[in-house]
Coordinates of C-alpha atoms in Angstrom, one line a residue:
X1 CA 1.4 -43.6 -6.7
X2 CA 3.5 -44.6 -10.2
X3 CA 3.1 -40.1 -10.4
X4 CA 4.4 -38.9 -6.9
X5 CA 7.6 -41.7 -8.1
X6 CA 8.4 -40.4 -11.2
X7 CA 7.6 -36.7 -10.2
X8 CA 10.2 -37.4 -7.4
X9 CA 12.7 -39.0 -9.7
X10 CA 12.0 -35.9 -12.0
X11 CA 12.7 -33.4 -9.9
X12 CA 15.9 -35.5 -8.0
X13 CA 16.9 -35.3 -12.0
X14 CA 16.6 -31.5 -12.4
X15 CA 18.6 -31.2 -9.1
X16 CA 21.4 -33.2 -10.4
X17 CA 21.3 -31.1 -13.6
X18 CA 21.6 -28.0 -11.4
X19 CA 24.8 -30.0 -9.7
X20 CA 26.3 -30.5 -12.9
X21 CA 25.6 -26.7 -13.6
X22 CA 27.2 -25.0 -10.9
X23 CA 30.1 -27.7 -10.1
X24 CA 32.7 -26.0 -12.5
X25 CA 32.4 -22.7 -10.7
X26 CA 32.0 -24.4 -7.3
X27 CA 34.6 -27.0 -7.6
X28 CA 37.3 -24.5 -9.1
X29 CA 39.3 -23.6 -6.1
X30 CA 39.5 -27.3 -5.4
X31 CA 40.9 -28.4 -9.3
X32 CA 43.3 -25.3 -8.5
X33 CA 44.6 -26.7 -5.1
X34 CA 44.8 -30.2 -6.6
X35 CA 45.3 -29.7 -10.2
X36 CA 46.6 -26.8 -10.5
X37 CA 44.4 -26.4 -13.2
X38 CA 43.6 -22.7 -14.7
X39 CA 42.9 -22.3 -18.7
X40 CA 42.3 -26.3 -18.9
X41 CA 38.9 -25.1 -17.4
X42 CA 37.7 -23.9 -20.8
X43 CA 37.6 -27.8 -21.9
X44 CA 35.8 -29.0 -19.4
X45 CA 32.9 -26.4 -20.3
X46 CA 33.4 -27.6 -24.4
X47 CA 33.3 -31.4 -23.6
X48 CA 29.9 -30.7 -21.4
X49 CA 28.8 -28.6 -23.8
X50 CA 29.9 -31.8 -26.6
X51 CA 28.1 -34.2 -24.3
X52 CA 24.8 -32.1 -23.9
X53 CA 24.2 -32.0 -27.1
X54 CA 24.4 -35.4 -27.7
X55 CA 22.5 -36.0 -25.1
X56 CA 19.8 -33.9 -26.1
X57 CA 19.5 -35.5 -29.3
X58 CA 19.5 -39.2 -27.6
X59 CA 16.6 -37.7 -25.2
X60 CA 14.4 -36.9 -28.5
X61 CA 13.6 -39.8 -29.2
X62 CA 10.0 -42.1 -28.4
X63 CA 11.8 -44.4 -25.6
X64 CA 12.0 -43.0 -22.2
X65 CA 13.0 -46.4 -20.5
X66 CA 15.8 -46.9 -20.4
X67 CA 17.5 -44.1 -21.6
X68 CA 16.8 -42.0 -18.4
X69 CA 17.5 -44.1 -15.5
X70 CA 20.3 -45.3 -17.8
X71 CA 21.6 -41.2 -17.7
X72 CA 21.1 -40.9 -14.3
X73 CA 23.1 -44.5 -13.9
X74 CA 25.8 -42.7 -16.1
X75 CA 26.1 -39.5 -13.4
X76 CA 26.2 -42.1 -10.8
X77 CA 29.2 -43.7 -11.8
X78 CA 30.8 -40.4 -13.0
X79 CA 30.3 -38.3 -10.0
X80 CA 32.5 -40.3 -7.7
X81 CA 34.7 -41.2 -9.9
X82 CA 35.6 -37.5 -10.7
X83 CA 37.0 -37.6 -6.9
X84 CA 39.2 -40.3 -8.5
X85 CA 41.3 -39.2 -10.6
X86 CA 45.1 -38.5 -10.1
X87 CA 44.9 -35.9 -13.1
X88 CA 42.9 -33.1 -14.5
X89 CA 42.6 -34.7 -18.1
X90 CA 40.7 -37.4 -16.3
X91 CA 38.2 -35.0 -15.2
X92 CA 37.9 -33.6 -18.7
X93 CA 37.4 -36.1 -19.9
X94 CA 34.7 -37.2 -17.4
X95 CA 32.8 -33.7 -18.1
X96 CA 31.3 -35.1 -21.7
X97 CA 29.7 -38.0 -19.8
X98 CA 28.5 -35.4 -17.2
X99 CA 27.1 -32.8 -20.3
X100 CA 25.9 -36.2 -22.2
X101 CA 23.7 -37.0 -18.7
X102 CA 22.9 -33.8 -18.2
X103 CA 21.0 -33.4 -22.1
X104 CA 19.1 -36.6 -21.7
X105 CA 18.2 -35.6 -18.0
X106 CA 16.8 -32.1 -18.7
X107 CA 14.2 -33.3 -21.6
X108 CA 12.8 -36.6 -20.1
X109 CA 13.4 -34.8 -16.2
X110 CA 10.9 -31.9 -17.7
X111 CA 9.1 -34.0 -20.5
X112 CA 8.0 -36.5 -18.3
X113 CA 5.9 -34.6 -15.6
X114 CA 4.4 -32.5 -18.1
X115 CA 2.8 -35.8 -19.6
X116 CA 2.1 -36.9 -16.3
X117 CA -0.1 -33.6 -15.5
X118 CA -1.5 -32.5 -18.9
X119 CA -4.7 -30.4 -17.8
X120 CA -1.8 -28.4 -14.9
X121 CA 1.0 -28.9 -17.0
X122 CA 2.9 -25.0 -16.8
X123 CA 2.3 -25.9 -12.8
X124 CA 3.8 -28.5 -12.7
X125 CA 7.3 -28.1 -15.0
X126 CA 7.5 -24.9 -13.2
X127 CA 7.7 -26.9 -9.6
X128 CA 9.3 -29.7 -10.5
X129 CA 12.4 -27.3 -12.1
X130 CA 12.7 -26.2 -8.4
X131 CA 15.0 -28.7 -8.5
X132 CA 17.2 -27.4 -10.6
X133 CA 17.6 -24.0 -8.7
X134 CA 18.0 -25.9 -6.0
X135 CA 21.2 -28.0 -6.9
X136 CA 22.6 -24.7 -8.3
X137 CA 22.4 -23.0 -4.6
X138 CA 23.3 -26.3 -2.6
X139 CA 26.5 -27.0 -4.8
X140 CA 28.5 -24.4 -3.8
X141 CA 27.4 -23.8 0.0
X142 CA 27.9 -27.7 -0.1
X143 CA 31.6 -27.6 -1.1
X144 CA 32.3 -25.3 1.2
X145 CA 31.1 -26.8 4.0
X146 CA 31.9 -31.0 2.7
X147 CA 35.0 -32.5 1.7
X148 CA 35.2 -32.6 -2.4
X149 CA 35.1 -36.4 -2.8
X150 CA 32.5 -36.6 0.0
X151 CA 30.0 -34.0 -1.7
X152 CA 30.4 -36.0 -5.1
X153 CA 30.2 -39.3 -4.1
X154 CA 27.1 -38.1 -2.4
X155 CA 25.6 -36.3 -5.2
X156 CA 26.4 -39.9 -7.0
X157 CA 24.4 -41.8 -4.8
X158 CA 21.9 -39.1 -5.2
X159 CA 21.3 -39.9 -8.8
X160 CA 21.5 -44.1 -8.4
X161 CA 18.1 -43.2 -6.2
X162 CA 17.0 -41.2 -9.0
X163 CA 17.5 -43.8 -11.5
X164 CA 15.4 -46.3 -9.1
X165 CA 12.4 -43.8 -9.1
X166 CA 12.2 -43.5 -12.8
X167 CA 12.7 -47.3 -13.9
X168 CA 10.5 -48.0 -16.0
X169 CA 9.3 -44.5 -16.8
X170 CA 5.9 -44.9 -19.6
X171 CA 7.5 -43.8 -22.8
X172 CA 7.1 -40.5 -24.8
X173 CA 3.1 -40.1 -25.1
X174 CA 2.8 -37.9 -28.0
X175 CA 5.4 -39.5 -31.1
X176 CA 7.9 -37.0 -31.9
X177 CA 6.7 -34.8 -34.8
X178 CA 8.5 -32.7 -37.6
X179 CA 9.3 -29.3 -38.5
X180 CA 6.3 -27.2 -36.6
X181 CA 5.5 -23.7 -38.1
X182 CA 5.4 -21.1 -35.1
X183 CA 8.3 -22.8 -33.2
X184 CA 11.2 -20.4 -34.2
X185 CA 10.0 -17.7 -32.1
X186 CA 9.6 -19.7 -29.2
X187 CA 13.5 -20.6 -29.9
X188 CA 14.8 -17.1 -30.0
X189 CA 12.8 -16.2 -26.9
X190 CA 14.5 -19.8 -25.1
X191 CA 17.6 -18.5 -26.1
X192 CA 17.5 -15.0 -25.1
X193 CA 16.2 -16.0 -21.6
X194 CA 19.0 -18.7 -20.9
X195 CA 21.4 -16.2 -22.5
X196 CA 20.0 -13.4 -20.0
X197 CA 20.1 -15.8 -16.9
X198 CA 23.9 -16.8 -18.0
X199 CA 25.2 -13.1 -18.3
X200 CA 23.8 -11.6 -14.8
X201 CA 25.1 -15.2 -13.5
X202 CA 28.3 -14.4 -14.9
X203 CA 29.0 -10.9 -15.7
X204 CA 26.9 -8.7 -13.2
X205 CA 29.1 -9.3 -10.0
X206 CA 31.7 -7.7 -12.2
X207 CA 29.4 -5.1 -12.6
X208 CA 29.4 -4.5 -9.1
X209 CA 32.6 -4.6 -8.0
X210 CA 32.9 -1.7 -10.9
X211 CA 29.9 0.2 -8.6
X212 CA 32.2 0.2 -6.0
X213 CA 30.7 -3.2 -4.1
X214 CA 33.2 -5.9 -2.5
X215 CA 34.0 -8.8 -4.4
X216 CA 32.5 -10.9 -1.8
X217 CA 28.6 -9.0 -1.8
X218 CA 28.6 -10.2 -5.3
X219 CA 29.4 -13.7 -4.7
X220 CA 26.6 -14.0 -2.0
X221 CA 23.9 -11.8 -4.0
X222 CA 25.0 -14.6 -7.0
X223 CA 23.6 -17.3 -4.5
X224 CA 20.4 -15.3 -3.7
X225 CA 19.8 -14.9 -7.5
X226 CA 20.1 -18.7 -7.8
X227 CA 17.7 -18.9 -4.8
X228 CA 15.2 -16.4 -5.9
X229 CA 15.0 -18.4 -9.3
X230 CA 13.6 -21.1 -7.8
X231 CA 11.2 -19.6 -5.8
X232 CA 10.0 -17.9 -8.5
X233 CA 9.3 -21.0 -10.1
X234 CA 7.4 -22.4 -7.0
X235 CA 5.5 -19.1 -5.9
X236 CA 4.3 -18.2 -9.2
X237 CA 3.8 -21.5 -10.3
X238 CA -0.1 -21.4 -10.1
X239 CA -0.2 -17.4 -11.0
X240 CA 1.8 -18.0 -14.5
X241 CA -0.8 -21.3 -15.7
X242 CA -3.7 -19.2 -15.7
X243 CA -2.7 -16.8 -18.2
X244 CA 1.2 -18.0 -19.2
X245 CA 1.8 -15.3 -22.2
X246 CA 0.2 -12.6 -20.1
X247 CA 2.3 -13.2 -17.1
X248 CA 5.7 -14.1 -18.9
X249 CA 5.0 -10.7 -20.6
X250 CA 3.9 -9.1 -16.9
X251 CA 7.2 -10.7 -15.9
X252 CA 9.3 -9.5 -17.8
X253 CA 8.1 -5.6 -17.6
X254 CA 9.1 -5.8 -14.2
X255 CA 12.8 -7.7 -15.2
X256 CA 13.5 -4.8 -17.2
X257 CA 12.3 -1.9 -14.5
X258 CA 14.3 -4.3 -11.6
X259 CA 17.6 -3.5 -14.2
X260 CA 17.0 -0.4 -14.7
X261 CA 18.1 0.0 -10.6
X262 CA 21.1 -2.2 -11.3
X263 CA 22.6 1.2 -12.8
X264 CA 22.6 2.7 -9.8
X265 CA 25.0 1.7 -6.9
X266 CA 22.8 1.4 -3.7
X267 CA 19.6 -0.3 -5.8
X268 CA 21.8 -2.8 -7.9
X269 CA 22.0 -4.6 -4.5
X270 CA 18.3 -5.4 -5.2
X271 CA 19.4 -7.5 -8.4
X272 CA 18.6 -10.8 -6.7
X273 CA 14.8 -10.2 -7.2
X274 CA 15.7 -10.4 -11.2
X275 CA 16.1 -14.4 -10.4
X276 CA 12.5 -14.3 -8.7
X277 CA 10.3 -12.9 -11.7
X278 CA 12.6 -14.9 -14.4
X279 CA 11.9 -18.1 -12.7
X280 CA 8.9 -19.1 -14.3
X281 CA 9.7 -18.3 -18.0
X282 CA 11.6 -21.5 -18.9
X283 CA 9.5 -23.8 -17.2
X284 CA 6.3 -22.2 -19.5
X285 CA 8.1 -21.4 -22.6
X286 CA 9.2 -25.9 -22.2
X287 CA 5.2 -26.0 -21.1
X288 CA 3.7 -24.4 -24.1
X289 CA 6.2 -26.0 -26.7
X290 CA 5.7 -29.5 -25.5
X291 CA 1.8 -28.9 -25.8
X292 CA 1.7 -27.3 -29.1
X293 CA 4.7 -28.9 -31.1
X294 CA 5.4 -32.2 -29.7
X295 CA 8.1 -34.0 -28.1
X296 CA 10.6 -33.9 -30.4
X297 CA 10.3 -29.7 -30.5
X298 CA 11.6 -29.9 -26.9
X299 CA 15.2 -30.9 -28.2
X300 CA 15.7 -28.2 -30.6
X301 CA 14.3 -25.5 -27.4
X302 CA 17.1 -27.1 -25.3
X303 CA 19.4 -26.7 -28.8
X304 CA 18.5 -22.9 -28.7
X305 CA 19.1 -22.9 -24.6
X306 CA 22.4 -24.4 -24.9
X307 CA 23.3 -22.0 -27.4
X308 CA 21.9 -18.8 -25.7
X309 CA 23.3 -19.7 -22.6
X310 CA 26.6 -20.2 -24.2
X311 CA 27.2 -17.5 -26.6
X312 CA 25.5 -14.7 -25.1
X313 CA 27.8 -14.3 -22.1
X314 CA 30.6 -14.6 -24.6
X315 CA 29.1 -11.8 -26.0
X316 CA 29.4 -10.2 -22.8
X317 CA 33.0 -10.8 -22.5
X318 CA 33.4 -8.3 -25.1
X319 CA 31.9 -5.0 -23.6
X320 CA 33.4 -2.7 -20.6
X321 CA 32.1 -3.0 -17.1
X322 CA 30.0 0.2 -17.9
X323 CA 28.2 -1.5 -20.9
X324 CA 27.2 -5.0 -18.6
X325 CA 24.0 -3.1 -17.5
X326 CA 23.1 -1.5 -21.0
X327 CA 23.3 -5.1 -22.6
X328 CA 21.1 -6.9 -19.6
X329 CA 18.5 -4.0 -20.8
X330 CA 18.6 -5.0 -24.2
X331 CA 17.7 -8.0 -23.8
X332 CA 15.2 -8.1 -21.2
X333 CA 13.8 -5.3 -23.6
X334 CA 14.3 -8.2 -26.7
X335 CA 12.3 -10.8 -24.4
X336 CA 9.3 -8.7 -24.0
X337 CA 8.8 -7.7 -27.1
X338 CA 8.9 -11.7 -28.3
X339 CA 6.9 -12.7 -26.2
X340 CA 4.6 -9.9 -26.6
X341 CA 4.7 -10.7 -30.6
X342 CA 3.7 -14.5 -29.1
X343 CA 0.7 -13.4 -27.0
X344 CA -0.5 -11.4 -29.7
X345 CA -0.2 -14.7 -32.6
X346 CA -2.0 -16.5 -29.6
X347 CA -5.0 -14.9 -29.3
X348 CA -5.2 -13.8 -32.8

């Protein structure tokens, strides 16, 4: 009964991640209307970015309890209060306790149920990260459809019954370990996925609108790609644990043929069906680290995710609209051939 709990709280934690995710982009209008904030956005997304990173490091540690409900206690409190405040430099400042929850949320929320279910465990980080996609779709149909300080103080009392469903979580099974040989390639490949997920999440609506498409088709094709991602996770689940290298590499074959139709006009409406065969590779890549190099391993993979996911659309900022779909090639082409060089040291 103590699993299906902390599997819950787990995957209630991933959602809230997701939340924290999306809410710049879905919150925006609202900080304009209110705020009128425009270019102050850009330190909201550096003090998250401050507080994951501290948070990851605080999540690589041996104690589970209570740093995680203690996280989710933290989101709690700074959720609602967000809806607070008279100014935008109070939400600014309010986004490095939202990164700092979000860090130690996304290594115990994924850490934990893979030492809950050893013998299934690429099953079950790929379901439980469901949640994730998840919160990334529900937060901005949410706001559209709730008042702003409703939908936070919601989401707030969303993590306090989180952070009662992991009390008490065991604490990290296998002690954190050192440098592991083997484990930069598994970085590069973390942080060319989350880099790929962040530039067609960013840049490939623009993309579109340069194929002639409305601005509003990309908006709802960016909300399918959110939703395809998780369904990938949870329909190929079960597929990608029997075989994980051969199936991330299987995966990503057909990423790279899927983008190949995103140069044309009519077929780069199919780009939501990207999301669907990326889903799983994460949730395996955190999987197959965790197994192999030990707990402390799975910080510097969320290091490497934080920085793909980061810099790589920044990257991105930097080419035409013409060169968006050449650089989404190159590096679904990059991630195959990684993880191909992985299978290959696998069954070597």
């Amino acid at each position: 009964m103590a699993h299906v709990r902390f599997f819950l709280g787990a995957f209630l934690s991933l959602f809230l991640v997701g939340v924290v995710v999306a809410l710049p982009g879905a919150a925006l209008p609202h900080w304009r209307a209110r705020y009128g904030a425009e270019g102050e956005v850009g330190l909201f997304y550096a003090l998250t970015l401050l507080g994951l990173l501290l948070g990851i490091h605080l999540g690589q540690g041996e104690r589970r309890h209570p740093l995680f409900p203690l996280a989710l206690l933290l989101l709690a409190l700074a959720l609602p209060l967000m809806a607070r405040m008279p100014t935008f430099a109070g939400v600014v400042a309010l986004a490095f306790l939202l990164g700092l929850g979000e860090g130690v949320l996304n290594v115990h929320g994924n850490s934990l149920v893979g030492e809950l279910f050893p013998e299934r465990r690429v099953e079950a980080v790929n379901r439980v990260n469901v949640g994730f996609g998840l919160g990334a779709v529900f937060t901005p149909l949410a706001l559209t459809l709730l008042p702003y300080d409703l939908f936070l103080a919601l989401a707030g009392l969303l993590a306090l019954l989180a952070a009662l469903l992991v009390w008490k979580a065991p604490a990290v099974q296998s002690p954190p370990r050192g440098k592991a040989r083997g484990l930069l390639p598994f970085l590069l490949t973390v942080a060319l996925y989350t880099g790929l997920e962040g530039a067609l999440a960013t840049w490939n609506r623009v993309w579109l609108e340069a194929l002639g498409h409305a601005v509003g088709v990309g908006g709802v094709l960016l909300s399918l790609y959110w939703l395809f991602l998780a369904l990938g996770r949870l329909l190929l689940a079960n597929r990608v644990a029997k075989h994980p290298l051969s199936a991330l590499r299987a995966l990503l074959l057909g990423v790279f043929f899927l983008l190949l139709f995103n140069l044309f006009p009519p077929t780069a409406l199919l780009f939501p069906l990207v999301g669907f065969l990326l889903g799983p590779l994460f949730s395996t890549l955190f999987a197959l680290v965790q197994a192999r190099f030990g707990h402390r391993a799975l910080g510097e993979l969320l290091y490497a995710g934080a920085a793909g996911s980061t810099l790589v659309p920044a990257l991105f900022a930097l080419l035409p609209p013409e060169g968006i779909p050449l650089g989404l090639l190159g590096l679904a082409l990059a991630l195959f051939l990684l993880v191909r060089g992985l299978e290959a040291k696998a069954y070597a």
